[in-house]
Amino acid sequence: MKRLLFFLLLSTYAQAQLDTLHTLPEFTVKGYESKKKSIITAASIHAIGTAEIQRYALSDPLPLFNAYPGVRLEERSPGSYRLALRGSSLRSPYGVRNVKIYFNGIPLTDANGTSYLNLMDFNTLGQIEIMKGPTGSTFGAGNGGVVQLNTSSTTHGHEIKAGVQLGDYNTLNYSAQYQYGSDQYQITAAYSSRSSDGYRDHSNSKGQNLTLAGSYRPNKKHQLNLSFVYASTDYQTPGGLTLAQMQDNRKASRPATPTLPSSKQQQAGIIQDFLLAGLQHHWDVGSGFTWSNSLFLSSNDLQNPFITSYEFREERTGGYRSVLEKKIKDWTWTLGSEGIFTSSTFDVKQNNLGTPGVQQYFTDLDARQLTHFLQGQYVLLEKTFITAGISYNTQYYHNITAPLDVEGRPGTPWTPRFSILHALTPGKSIYYSFTQGYSPPTAQEMTANYEYNKNLGLAAEKGIGHELGIKARWTSHLQSELSLYHQNIKDALVRMVTEDGGEYFLNTGEIIQRGIEWSNRFNGKLGKNLFLEAYANANFNKYTFADFVNEGVDLKGNKLPGIPDTEMALGIRMNHRYGIFLNSDFGRQSSMFLTNKNEAKTDPFWTSRARIGWQGKISPSLSLQVFGGVDNLLNKEYALGYDFNAVGNRFYNPSPTRNWNGGAYLKFRI
């Protein structure tokens, strides 16, 4: 609280020293295909720009996401990310579920319902857009929300960027990027590599990424975009510890038990190769019509030696997205369709000390996910924006090789949305939105249940959300946003764990999610030489089981695991006119429960990091940045990811104590 009061006092002083040359950017967001400024978009949307992305270049993306209320990115093992938007990562033992992710407008999420966010190169991005809550009316499956990742735009001429970061635990990250821009062409080509021995035993990680993005505009009516990503990763998973084991040795990997080998003995980890390619065509048809079409393909090959099994996974995905827009006076009509088709094989064998053994089961699964949507937007007297939309959705699974007795078409076919926003002044608005969404069980969830012969009739989650919000741009330097939401999630999917460490999933009756999100951002100048950017964000949550009986125990009223009651994020960026800069971020999570029965909970903790350095021009065409940084500045003991409902109370994946890094970034323009 003292830190927050100090921050607010500092912001008040800074506002008195404003310089009109240093103002907050105004982002145009895609939103629900609206393409409007955030201040007049009736939804809680966070837009992260190039400058913010580059503040921790060559590092992990955690500070980018965790600075915003209602957004939490977790990292249980180095390079293994779980993303939760207004919800818990309860369903996500690996990868991202219940959130739809797009890369340059192309779905990164496959028809199985999984997104591999850890395979993206965040150094190439120019904007990240985060939408929270059910979005079924436009984007199909996902009660959590939507994340849109876009590569940075180019300026005229040639530009070469290269950077390197060294750190504790033999960390080495580097990247190289080439960009070219002209009136007709934009080209980005980037390569990055990362490696680390890790903080814990058996936590080595390495990976590389190649990104290509280009656009060709032959005339004012047509634009063709190409996106390509190849990524590989290989990292070890040390596994969860009990509280006593963590207190005894935070760096330990999961030890053996009388019935199971250790994580190290089983060589637990992830080995993955991923490829994504997409082509888009934007056509200004004329007479108020625009038409955008996308085609894409992706391939994922994964090996996962685990404590109890050794999985080989192959996934091949193809699909399209088509959006037709028509403007008629104060109306904008949007008609669209998206289809994602994934063919997968899950070959699960015994794990004999890191060597595949006898086959446990084999599943050959086809998945199809279709969304067809219609939306109308009306502007009344240039102050009131009314949007109504509806989509028809289908999710289909077909098992080719074995009788898999699951619901073949889990889903909520019709998902409506309605919102109204009124602009009180040019910089202030108030809005209300009603949304409905759905989130079908993923292929991994169904095959896990098949393996353990548990609950073979999984149903889709169905979400209904109400949100009331206020957005205010007090000056060109200070803006705030407050939102209150209430979501009912019926048939919510919950991960359970068997005695031997395997997993299966259950549908609860209902979950109630209530929250308040508050964000403040300031951008100004102190005196003649010092620029200051700062933010103070917080969210307050109350997520409870409304109807869930598990193994004869009524859990009604219990809090949902993985949701802290309060979260706070504070950040300050200072830049001196002579090139010296300081970036610092602090976050606080209150305690949260780790089991459905609320039998174990975490302690509150602070996260912190900082980077200081110098940046400037060495010549008219050459710029240099040198920096030194520290993660866990306050040297707290905490975990950035937990194993919920873990057998034997092995909940904890300890994060590193205070550790250091440093590096340099070079930019050359022609």
XYZ file of C-alpha atoms in Angstrom:
670
model
C 0.000 0.000 0.000
C 2.871 2.395 0.769
C 4.342 1.674 -2.683
C 0.996 2.378 -4.329
C 0.544 5.692 -2.461
C 4.075 6.734 -3.425
C 3.337 5.894 -7.047
C 0.116 7.932 -7.065
C 1.862 10.919 -5.486
C 4.631 10.674 -8.059
C 2.066 10.579 -10.888
C 0.296 13.654 -9.463
C 3.577 15.572 -9.369
C 4.410 14.407 -12.875
C 1.093 15.625 -14.253
C 2.004 19.142 -13.147
C 5.213 18.905 -15.200
C 3.595 17.797 -18.465
C 5.249 18.308 -21.800
C 2.871 18.057 -24.733
C 5.554 16.414 -26.895
C 5.389 13.171 -24.869
C 1.862 11.735 -24.881
C 0.092 8.402 -24.596
C -0.432 6.603 -27.930
C -3.973 6.006 -29.199
C -4.297 2.466 -30.526
C -6.724 1.356 -33.207
C -7.787 -2.147 -32.229
C -9.330 -4.893 -34.325
C -11.654 -5.921 -31.505
C -14.799 -7.652 -32.753
C -13.789 -6.835 -36.344
C -14.551 -3.197 -35.452
C -11.202 -1.510 -36.255
C -11.901 1.438 -33.952
C -9.930 3.321 -31.331
C -9.905 1.544 -27.997
C -11.699 4.434 -26.267
C -14.849 3.803 -28.378
C -14.698 -0.015 -28.406
C -17.277 -1.558 -26.053
C -15.011 -4.195 -24.544
C -12.077 -4.484 -22.197
C -9.196 -4.567 -24.683
C -5.493 -4.067 -24.001
C -3.211 -3.017 -26.864
C 0.531 -3.441 -26.356
C 2.680 -1.479 -28.805
C 6.190 -1.846 -30.219
C 7.892 0.369 -27.623
C 6.438 -1.672 -24.768
C 7.348 -4.985 -26.383
C 10.943 -3.863 -26.885
C 11.487 -2.776 -23.257
C 12.428 -6.323 -22.306
C 13.651 -7.448 -25.712
C 15.423 -10.838 -25.766
C 13.796 -11.751 -22.454
C 10.633 -13.728 -21.658
C 7.176 -12.237 -22.361
C 5.862 -12.456 -18.772
C 6.081 -8.693 -17.980
C 4.225 -7.874 -21.222
C 1.121 -9.814 -20.214
C 1.200 -9.646 -16.430
C 1.182 -5.840 -16.405
C -2.532 -5.886 -17.325
C -5.490 -6.654 -15.038
C -7.273 -9.929 -15.691
C -4.286 -11.331 -17.614
C -1.859 -13.857 -16.176
C 0.970 -15.625 -17.994
C 2.557 -18.464 -16.009
C 5.838 -20.293 -16.539
C 6.118 -23.606 -14.685
C 9.254 -24.722 -16.530
C 11.584 -22.480 -18.566
C 9.870 -21.906 -21.905
C 6.565 -23.543 -20.917
C 3.822 -20.894 -20.828
C 0.213 -21.072 -19.630
C -2.072 -18.117 -20.292
C -5.249 -17.336 -18.344
C -7.619 -14.492 -19.263
C -10.214 -13.778 -16.576
C -9.900 -17.317 -15.389
C -7.780 -20.132 -14.112
C -5.194 -22.230 -15.928
C -6.906 -25.212 -14.294
C -7.416 -26.895 -17.682
C -3.910 -26.232 -19.001
C -1.296 -28.724 -17.857
C 0.564 -27.849 -21.053
C -0.037 -25.261 -23.780
C -2.829 -22.692 -23.808
C -6.484 -23.747 -23.676
C -9.748 -21.795 -23.527
C -8.088 -18.796 -25.247
C -8.080 -18.197 -29.018
C -4.773 -16.891 -30.419
C -4.120 -15.372 -33.850
C -0.817 -14.532 -35.546
C -1.092 -11.823 -38.225
C -4.810 -12.631 -38.463
C -4.194 -16.387 -38.870
C -5.453 -18.800 -36.165
C -2.590 -20.186 -34.123
C -5.140 -22.254 -32.177
C -5.859 -25.591 -33.848
C -9.178 -27.454 -34.080
C -8.091 -29.554 -31.089
C -8.372 -26.375 -28.971
C -4.665 -25.947 -28.147
C -2.306 -23.003 -28.811
C 1.480 -23.229 -28.515
C 2.272 -19.689 -27.396
C 5.799 -20.657 -26.310
C 6.796 -21.099 -29.971
C 6.282 -17.442 -30.900
C 9.216 -15.017 -31.249
C 8.052 -11.945 -29.346
C 11.026 -9.905 -30.631
C 9.346 -9.706 -34.046
C 6.006 -8.383 -32.779
C 4.792 -4.835 -33.208
C 1.419 -5.096 -31.444
C -0.350 -7.492 -29.091
C -4.097 -7.125 -28.618
C -5.825 -8.866 -25.703
C -9.624 -9.246 -25.477
C -11.077 -10.748 -22.304
C -14.229 -12.797 -21.813
C -16.455 -14.923 -24.111
C -15.982 -13.990 -27.769
C -18.053 -16.630 -29.517
C -20.025 -14.148 -31.636
C -16.978 -13.424 -33.812
C -14.105 -15.757 -32.940
C -15.787 -19.037 -32.037
C -14.535 -21.283 -29.245
C -13.042 -19.811 -26.068
C -14.564 -18.426 -22.879
C -11.297 -16.825 -21.766
C -10.808 -14.406 -24.630
C -8.704 -13.701 -27.710
C -5.051 -12.692 -28.192
C -3.925 -11.245 -31.528
C -0.190 -11.144 -32.261
C 1.034 -8.969 -35.137
C 4.532 -8.510 -36.515
C 5.916 -4.981 -36.553
C 5.280 -2.765 -39.557
C 8.215 -1.512 -41.609
C 9.307 1.968 -42.642
C 10.810 2.921 -45.981
C 14.298 1.578 -46.562
C 16.399 -1.262 -45.192
C 16.894 -1.984 -41.498
C 18.980 -4.630 -39.735
C 18.611 -5.413 -36.021
C 20.686 -7.769 -33.910
C 20.828 -8.382 -30.182
C 22.288 -10.703 -27.560
C 21.492 -11.323 -23.901
C 23.617 -13.257 -21.382
C 22.492 -14.220 -17.917
C 22.713 -16.505 -14.916
C 22.276 -20.273 -15.390
C 24.281 -20.054 -18.641
C 21.448 -18.212 -20.344
C 22.161 -17.135 -23.921
C 19.489 -15.470 -26.094
C 20.144 -13.779 -29.412
C 18.198 -12.597 -32.431
C 18.775 -11.074 -35.865
C 16.169 -9.332 -37.993
C 16.000 -7.743 -41.434
C 13.201 -5.408 -42.557
C 12.496 -3.609 -45.810
C 9.691 -1.193 -46.599
C 8.442 0.682 -49.659
C 5.119 1.855 -51.049
C 4.440 -1.610 -52.471
C 6.440 -4.031 -50.314
C 6.988 -4.783 -46.640
C 9.338 -7.613 -45.650
C 10.404 -8.962 -42.266
C 12.800 -11.885 -41.804
C 13.951 -12.832 -38.306
C 15.843 -15.608 -36.553
C 16.188 -16.075 -32.804
C 17.751 -18.617 -30.475
C 17.564 -19.180 -26.721
C 19.200 -21.586 -24.288
C 19.572 -21.959 -20.524
C 20.641 -24.544 -17.966
C 17.712 -23.487 -15.767
C 17.418 -22.677 -12.086
C 16.300 -26.135 -10.990
C 17.794 -29.548 -11.527
C 16.649 -31.077 -14.818
C 15.413 -27.761 -16.292
C 17.659 -27.229 -19.334
C 15.963 -25.551 -22.277
C 16.817 -24.501 -25.806
C 14.902 -23.366 -28.845
C 15.017 -21.460 -32.088
C 12.555 -19.564 -34.248
C 12.443 -18.406 -37.863
C 9.793 -15.829 -38.806
C 9.000 -14.461 -42.260
C 6.298 -11.873 -42.904
C 5.653 -9.883 -46.039
C 3.041 -7.864 -47.841
C 2.605 -6.775 -51.440
C 0.284 -3.938 -52.462
C 0.059 -3.670 -56.267
C -2.573 -0.912 -56.058
C -4.954 0.755 -53.621
C -7.553 -2.010 -53.884
C -5.496 -5.141 -53.233
C -2.996 -6.288 -50.610
C -1.441 -9.742 -50.302
C 0.152 -10.847 -47.000
C 2.365 -13.846 -46.289
C 3.211 -15.198 -42.820
C 5.544 -18.095 -42.010
C 6.865 -19.442 -38.710
C 9.165 -22.371 -38.024
C 9.995 -23.082 -34.391
C 11.643 -25.869 -32.434
C 11.985 -26.293 -28.703
C 13.554 -28.860 -26.403
C 13.188 -28.381 -22.672
C 13.229 -30.517 -19.567
C 10.388 -30.467 -17.023
C 11.602 -30.800 -13.433
C 8.088 -31.526 -12.085
C 6.171 -30.435 -9.018
C 7.410 -30.583 -5.416
C 5.623 -30.815 -2.106
C 5.912 -27.877 0.268
C 8.415 -29.754 2.447
C 10.539 -30.713 -0.571
C 10.542 -27.120 -1.829
C 11.533 -25.776 1.574
C 14.337 -28.337 1.782
C 15.748 -27.652 -1.703
C 14.101 -25.202 -4.118
C 16.360 -26.316 -6.963
C 15.419 -29.991 -6.783
C 13.474 -31.793 -9.479
C 10.655 -34.132 -8.599
C 12.149 -37.075 -6.666
C 11.241 -40.745 -7.038
C 8.570 -42.382 -4.872
C 8.187 -46.048 -3.857
C 5.947 -46.536 -6.919
C 7.197 -44.004 -9.505
C 10.634 -42.973 -10.845
C 11.849 -39.382 -10.610
C 11.377 -36.732 -13.270
C 15.084 -36.926 -14.075
C 15.090 -40.727 -14.309
C 12.201 -40.589 -16.780
C 13.891 -37.744 -18.731
C 10.634 -35.784 -18.561
C 10.417 -32.942 -21.053
C 9.051 -31.567 -24.327
C 10.659 -31.891 -27.771
C 8.668 -30.050 -30.408
C 8.840 -28.871 -34.030
C 6.184 -26.486 -35.310
C 5.465 -24.852 -38.671
C 2.800 -22.301 -39.618
C 2.194 -20.783 -43.057
C -0.600 -18.460 -44.089
C -1.670 -16.323 -47.027
C -4.116 -13.391 -46.810
C -5.767 -11.235 -49.437
C -7.424 -7.885 -48.612
C -9.651 -6.435 -51.327
C -11.277 -2.997 -51.322
C -14.128 -4.011 -53.595
C -15.701 -0.554 -53.778
C -19.178 0.800 -52.984
C -18.388 0.394 -49.293
C -17.412 -3.294 -49.542
C -14.125 -4.792 -48.299
C -13.322 -8.516 -48.362
C -10.509 -10.326 -46.541
C -9.627 -13.981 -47.052
C -7.015 -16.159 -45.362
C -5.748 -19.681 -45.984
C -3.323 -21.392 -43.610
C -1.545 -24.648 -42.821
C 0.318 -25.776 -39.719
C 2.244 -28.838 -38.600
C 3.180 -29.881 -35.073
C 5.363 -32.836 -34.038
C 5.807 -33.358 -30.330
C 7.497 -35.850 -28.023
C 6.604 -35.786 -24.351
C 8.384 -38.232 -22.054
C 6.363 -37.962 -18.832
C 6.502 -39.648 -15.427
C 3.909 -42.264 -16.371
C 4.070 -42.363 -20.191
C 5.919 -41.401 -23.368
C 3.727 -39.584 -25.906
C 4.324 -39.021 -29.609
C 1.927 -36.463 -31.069
C 1.481 -35.448 -34.717
C -0.978 -32.693 -35.644
C -1.713 -31.370 -39.134
C -4.014 -28.354 -39.460
C -5.505 -26.428 -42.344
C -8.163 -23.789 -42.532
C -9.555 -20.501 -43.722
C -11.036 -17.230 -42.458
C -13.185 -14.971 -44.647
C -14.664 -11.606 -43.619
C -16.862 -9.405 -45.826
C -17.641 -5.874 -44.619
C -20.133 -3.338 -45.950
C -20.524 0.282 -44.798
C -23.867 2.033 -45.364
C -24.042 5.517 -43.826
C -24.088 4.970 -40.041
C -24.163 1.160 -40.358
C -21.309 -1.303 -40.716
C -22.248 -4.899 -41.507
C -19.802 -7.789 -41.131
C -20.353 -11.302 -42.468
C -17.712 -13.938 -41.857
C -16.770 -17.578 -41.662
C -13.826 -19.456 -40.148
C -12.980 -23.135 -40.462
C -10.171 -25.044 -38.775
C -9.490 -28.735 -39.560
C -6.951 -30.828 -37.628
C -5.896 -34.452 -38.070
C -3.961 -35.874 -35.116
C -2.341 -39.051 -33.904
C -1.631 -39.632 -30.210
C 0.725 -42.566 -29.758
C 1.238 -43.159 -26.020
C 3.736 -45.738 -24.794
C 5.287 -46.725 -21.505
C 8.250 -44.613 -20.397
C 11.153 -46.845 -19.414
C 13.674 -44.371 -17.992
C 13.408 -42.043 -20.997
C 12.975 -44.816 -23.581
C 9.586 -45.558 -25.239
C 8.220 -48.948 -24.239
C 5.058 -50.973 -24.819
C 2.184 -49.054 -26.396
C -0.531 -47.997 -23.934
C -2.966 -46.655 -26.512
C -3.090 -45.118 -29.993
C -5.663 -42.566 -31.129
C -6.168 -41.253 -34.666
C -8.464 -38.234 -34.342
C -10.006 -35.787 -36.792
C -11.283 -32.462 -35.447
C -13.324 -29.793 -37.196
C -14.251 -26.371 -35.826
C -16.529 -24.020 -37.799
C -17.774 -20.518 -36.987
C -20.131 -18.472 -39.194
C -20.960 -14.995 -37.929
C -22.974 -11.861 -38.700
C -22.539 -8.510 -36.971
C -24.056 -5.065 -37.292
C -22.654 -1.810 -35.896
C -24.661 1.399 -35.748
C -23.430 4.880 -34.795
C -26.090 7.187 -33.369
C -25.350 10.927 -33.526
C -21.583 10.149 -33.532
C -21.737 9.480 -29.773
C -23.482 6.152 -29.235
C -22.097 2.945 -30.722
C -24.396 -0.084 -30.797
C -23.145 -3.510 -31.836
C -25.081 -6.758 -32.156
C -23.738 -10.032 -33.465
C -24.429 -13.735 -33.560
C -22.539 -16.794 -34.719
C -23.320 -20.412 -35.452
C -20.613 -22.769 -34.211
C -19.861 -26.463 -34.554
C -17.127 -28.609 -33.024
C -16.766 -32.149 -34.289
C -14.444 -35.001 -33.299
C -14.157 -38.317 -35.100
C -11.992 -41.159 -33.855
C -10.807 -43.276 -36.761
C -8.888 -46.116 -35.129
C -10.677 -46.978 -31.888
C -14.161 -46.679 -30.392
C -14.023 -43.451 -28.434
C -17.399 -43.069 -26.739
C -17.505 -39.265 -26.442
C -20.019 -36.688 -27.545
C -19.268 -36.210 -31.217
C -20.393 -32.594 -31.501
C -19.807 -30.838 -28.176
C -20.578 -27.141 -28.381
C -23.093 -24.337 -28.133
C -24.266 -23.725 -31.706
C -25.597 -20.153 -31.289
C -23.558 -17.470 -29.479
C -24.975 -13.908 -29.484
C -23.353 -10.663 -28.404
C -24.746 -7.183 -27.757
C -22.928 -4.043 -26.643
C -23.606 -0.336 -26.352
C -21.069 2.426 -25.757
C -21.819 6.096 -25.202
C -19.107 8.734 -25.582
C -19.623 11.173 -22.726
C -16.905 13.443 -24.131
C -14.290 12.900 -26.875
C -12.043 11.241 -24.267
C -14.527 9.516 -21.943
C -17.004 6.709 -22.538
C -19.186 4.227 -20.696
C -20.247 0.839 -22.061
C -22.189 -2.345 -21.353
C -21.773 -5.675 -23.124
C -23.492 -9.039 -23.067
C -21.513 -11.940 -24.504
C -21.945 -15.660 -24.852
C -19.244 -18.167 -25.654
C -18.356 -21.813 -25.508
C -15.250 -23.907 -25.052
C -15.426 -27.556 -26.144
C -13.168 -30.193 -24.598
C -9.810 -30.375 -26.329
C -8.581 -33.498 -28.084
C -6.020 -34.011 -25.321
C -8.732 -33.864 -22.676
C -10.854 -36.458 -24.448
C -7.976 -38.836 -25.133
C -6.851 -38.518 -21.501
C -10.336 -39.581 -20.382
C -10.272 -42.432 -22.898
C -6.957 -43.652 -21.493
C -8.328 -43.841 -17.945
C -11.912 -44.791 -18.953
C -13.231 -41.722 -17.109
C -16.249 -39.585 -17.994
C -16.343 -40.407 -21.695
C -19.211 -37.977 -22.387
C -17.440 -34.633 -21.900
C -19.549 -31.594 -22.783
C -18.486 -28.114 -23.840
C -18.207 -25.257 -21.386
C -20.904 -22.626 -21.931
C -20.184 -19.065 -20.841
C -22.439 -16.031 -20.453
C -20.843 -12.717 -19.528
C -22.061 -9.259 -18.506
C -19.635 -6.338 -18.365
C -19.960 -2.675 -17.413
C -17.018 -0.382 -18.031
C -15.784 3.203 -18.010
C -12.893 4.488 -20.140
C -11.354 7.905 -19.582
C -8.531 9.755 -21.274
C -8.191 12.554 -18.737
C -5.475 14.317 -20.701
C -3.139 13.354 -23.509
C -0.858 11.998 -20.756
C -3.170 10.187 -18.336
C -5.829 7.539 -18.963
C -7.846 5.114 -16.804
C -10.234 2.234 -17.274
C -12.577 0.502 -14.836
C -14.587 -2.609 -15.657
C -16.907 -4.853 -13.652
C -17.904 -8.254 -14.972
C -19.988 -11.283 -14.068
C -19.627 -14.600 -15.927
C -21.559 -17.845 -15.540
C -19.679 -20.868 -16.824
C -21.838 -23.982 -17.053
C -20.376 -27.484 -17.540
C -16.962 -25.985 -16.711
C -14.085 -28.399 -17.361
C -11.843 -29.227 -14.416
C -8.610 -31.235 -14.498
C -8.286 -34.147 -12.064
C -5.245 -36.303 -11.335
C -5.084 -40.068 -10.799
C -3.047 -41.788 -8.101
C -0.269 -42.644 -10.568
C 0.016 -39.021 -11.758
C -2.141 -39.291 -14.885
C -4.928 -36.836 -15.677
C -8.584 -36.833 -16.626
C -11.298 -34.160 -16.830
C -14.744 -33.548 -15.356
C -17.622 -31.215 -16.156
C -18.738 -29.227 -13.117
C -22.316 -27.995 -12.863
C -21.526 -24.268 -12.800
C -18.831 -21.721 -11.938
C -19.522 -18.069 -11.087
C -16.773 -15.604 -12.024
C -16.967 -12.049 -10.699
C -14.309 -9.409 -10.972
C -13.334 -5.743 -10.936
C -10.444 -4.523 -13.103
C -8.834 -1.115 -12.756
C -6.004 0.281 -14.872
C -4.189 3.640 -14.970
C -1.440 4.734 -17.343
C 0.585 7.941 -17.361
C 3.043 9.320 -19.884
C 4.713 12.702 -19.427
C 7.865 14.702 -18.885
C 9.636 15.723 -15.673
C 11.504 18.975 -16.184
C 13.529 19.360 -19.364
C 15.456 16.099 -19.508
C 13.490 13.228 -18.001
C 10.541 11.379 -19.553
C 8.354 9.238 -17.312
C 5.904 6.462 -18.164
C 4.057 4.671 -15.382
C 1.146 2.349 -14.783
C -0.824 1.148 -11.759
C -3.246 -1.721 -12.395
C -5.244 -4.029 -10.140
C -7.970 -6.648 -10.280
C -10.189 -8.124 -7.585
C -11.651 -11.585 -8.147
C -14.270 -13.856 -6.672
C -14.505 -17.157 -8.572
C -16.545 -19.910 -6.911
C -18.071 -23.300 -7.667
C -21.837 -22.820 -7.804
C -22.708 -26.456 -8.487
C -20.047 -29.181 -8.258
C -20.134 -32.487 -6.398
C -16.806 -34.315 -6.616
C -16.407 -37.847 -5.236
C -19.418 -37.335 -2.998
C -18.189 -33.994 -1.631
C -20.335 -30.903 -2.295
C -17.961 -28.091 -3.296
C -20.608 -25.386 -3.693
C -19.183 -22.067 -2.504
C -15.550 -23.223 -2.695
C -13.145 -20.887 -4.447
C -11.713 -21.927 -7.782
C -8.050 -23.067 -7.640
C -5.530 -20.803 -9.322
C -7.380 -17.500 -8.832
C -5.926 -15.016 -6.322
C -8.425 -12.671 -4.704
C -6.350 -9.625 -5.637
C -3.554 -8.881 -8.097
C -1.640 -5.638 -8.504
C 0.891 -4.484 -11.098
C 3.059 -1.350 -10.910
C 5.596 -0.142 -13.436
C 7.838 2.842 -14.115
C 9.862 3.658 -17.257
C 12.273 6.596 -17.124
C 14.235 7.882 -20.104
C 16.811 10.685 -19.957
C 17.386 12.847 -22.999
C 21.040 11.703 -23.027
C 19.970 8.066 -23.531
C 19.989 6.593 -20.016
C 16.867 4.537 -19.273
C 15.339 2.509 -16.436
C 12.467 0.033 -16.699
C 11.031 -1.527 -13.553
C 7.958 -3.690 -12.942
C 6.417 -4.990 -9.729
C 3.506 -7.371 -9.276
C 1.723 -8.755 -6.243
C -0.530 -11.783 -5.995
C -2.578 -12.558 -2.916
C -2.929 -16.134 -1.726
C -4.918 -18.629 -3.812
C -6.147 -22.180 -3.346
C -4.456 -25.132 -5.030
C -7.222 -27.753 -4.795
C -10.923 -27.927 -5.560
C -11.576 -28.760 -1.913
C -9.621 -25.630 -0.817
C -7.345 -27.754 1.371
C -4.075 -26.020 0.406
C -3.218 -22.463 -0.547
C -0.229 -20.336 -1.463
C 1.290 -17.419 0.405
C 1.037 -13.917 -1.118
C 4.134 -12.912 -3.069
C 5.780 -10.095 -5.037
C 7.386 -10.376 -8.450
C 9.884 -7.776 -9.639
C 12.322 -7.039 -12.425
C 14.318 -4.106 -13.695
C 16.530 -3.153 -16.626
C 18.888 -0.165 -16.832
C 20.983 0.908 -19.763
C 21.900 3.441 -22.421
C 20.626 3.851 -25.952
C 21.598 6.324 -28.614
C 22.968 6.938 -32.089
C 26.592 6.158 -32.884
C 26.132 7.561 -36.390
C 23.157 8.814 -38.427
C 22.378 5.245 -39.514
C 23.614 3.202 -36.528
C 21.938 2.941 -33.097
C 23.130 1.010 -30.052
C 21.520 -0.108 -26.811
C 23.438 -1.685 -23.926
C 21.654 -2.886 -20.793
C 21.888 -4.772 -17.546
C 18.921 -6.366 -15.841
C 17.770 -8.249 -12.795
C 14.841 -10.630 -12.370
C 13.271 -11.136 -8.945
C 14.812 -7.861 -7.793
C 13.301 -8.238 -4.300
C 14.718 -11.790 -4.029
C 11.398 -13.341 -3.014
C 10.641 -17.052 -2.951
C 7.605 -17.903 -5.069
C 6.365 -20.030 -7.949
C 5.134 -18.684 -11.287
C 3.128 -21.828 -11.968
C 1.420 -24.540 -9.929
C 0.139 -28.072 -10.487
C -3.440 -27.863 -9.228
C -5.101 -30.827 -7.494
C -1.770 -32.671 -7.637
C -1.530 -36.141 -6.107
C 0.729 -36.196 -3.061
C 0.411 -32.380 -2.761
C 3.146 -31.859 -5.377
C 1.847 -28.385 -6.276
C 5.024 -26.309 -6.407
C 7.315 -25.339 -9.302
C 9.754 -22.892 -7.654
C 10.883 -19.873 -9.649
C 14.454 -18.530 -9.559
C 15.657 -16.254 -6.801
C 17.403 -12.992 -7.752
C 19.336 -13.426 -11.017
C 21.162 -11.120 -13.407
C 21.428 -10.551 -17.136
C 22.957 -8.116 -19.590
C 23.292 -7.552 -23.285
C 23.303 -5.255 -26.279
C 21.030 -4.415 -29.191
C 22.191 -2.924 -32.496
C 20.096 -1.276 -35.210
C 21.397 -0.249 -38.644
C 19.346 1.670 -41.242
C 20.054 2.349 -44.889
